[in-house]
C-alpha positions in Angstrom: 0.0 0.0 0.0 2.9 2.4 0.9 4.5 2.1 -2.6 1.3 2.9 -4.2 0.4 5.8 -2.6 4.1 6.6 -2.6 3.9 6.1 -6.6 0.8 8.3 -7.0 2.5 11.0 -5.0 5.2 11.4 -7.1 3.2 10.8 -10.2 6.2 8.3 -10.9 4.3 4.2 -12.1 6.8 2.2 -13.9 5.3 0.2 -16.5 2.4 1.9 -16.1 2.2 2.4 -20.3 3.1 0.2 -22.4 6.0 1.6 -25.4 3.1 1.8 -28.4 1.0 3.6 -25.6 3.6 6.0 -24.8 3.9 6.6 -28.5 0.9 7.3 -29.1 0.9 9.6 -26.6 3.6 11.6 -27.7 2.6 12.4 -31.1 -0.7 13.2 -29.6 0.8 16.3 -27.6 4.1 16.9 -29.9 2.3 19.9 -31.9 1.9 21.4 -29.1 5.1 20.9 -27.1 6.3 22.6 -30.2 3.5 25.4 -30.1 4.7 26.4 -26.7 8.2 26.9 -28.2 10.1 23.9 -26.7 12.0 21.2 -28.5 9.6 18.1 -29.4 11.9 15.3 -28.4 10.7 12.4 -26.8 11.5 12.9 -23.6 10.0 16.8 -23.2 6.8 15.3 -24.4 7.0 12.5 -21.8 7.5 15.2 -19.4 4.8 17.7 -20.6 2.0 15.3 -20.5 3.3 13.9 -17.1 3.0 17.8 -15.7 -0.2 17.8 -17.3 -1.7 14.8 -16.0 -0.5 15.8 -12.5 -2.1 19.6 -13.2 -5.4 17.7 -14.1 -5.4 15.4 -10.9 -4.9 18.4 -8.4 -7.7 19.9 -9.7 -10.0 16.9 -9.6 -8.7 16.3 -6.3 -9.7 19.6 -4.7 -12.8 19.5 -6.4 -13.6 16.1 -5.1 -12.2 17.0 -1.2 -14.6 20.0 -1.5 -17.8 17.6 -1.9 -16.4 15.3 0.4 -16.6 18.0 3.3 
């Protein structure tokens, strides 16, 4: 359980997508890693959608303490 919710708080799952996942990721969000100006390479994608994801799950997770209380 500790490694889990060690995991999620560093937004860090290894193996958590598979290569062709993580492919098709990237060239999903490479237009606009480039749009913002910053080199497209594979591993600024990786880490643009990763600071996304984690923007996305903050939200959520306020939202969703709010209701709880």
């Amino acid at each position: 359980l500790y490694n889990s919710a060690h995991s999620l708080g560093i937004g860090d799952i290894p193996d958590l997508f598979s290569d062709e996942d993580m492919d098709k990721i990237i060239s999903g969000i490479r237009n606009e890693v480039r749009g913002l100006g910053l080199v497209d390479s594979r591993e600024n994608c990786w880490a643009f959608f990763l600071a996304r994801v984690r923007q996305q799950l903050k939200v959520r997770n306020v939202c969703f303490t709010f209701v709880l209380l």
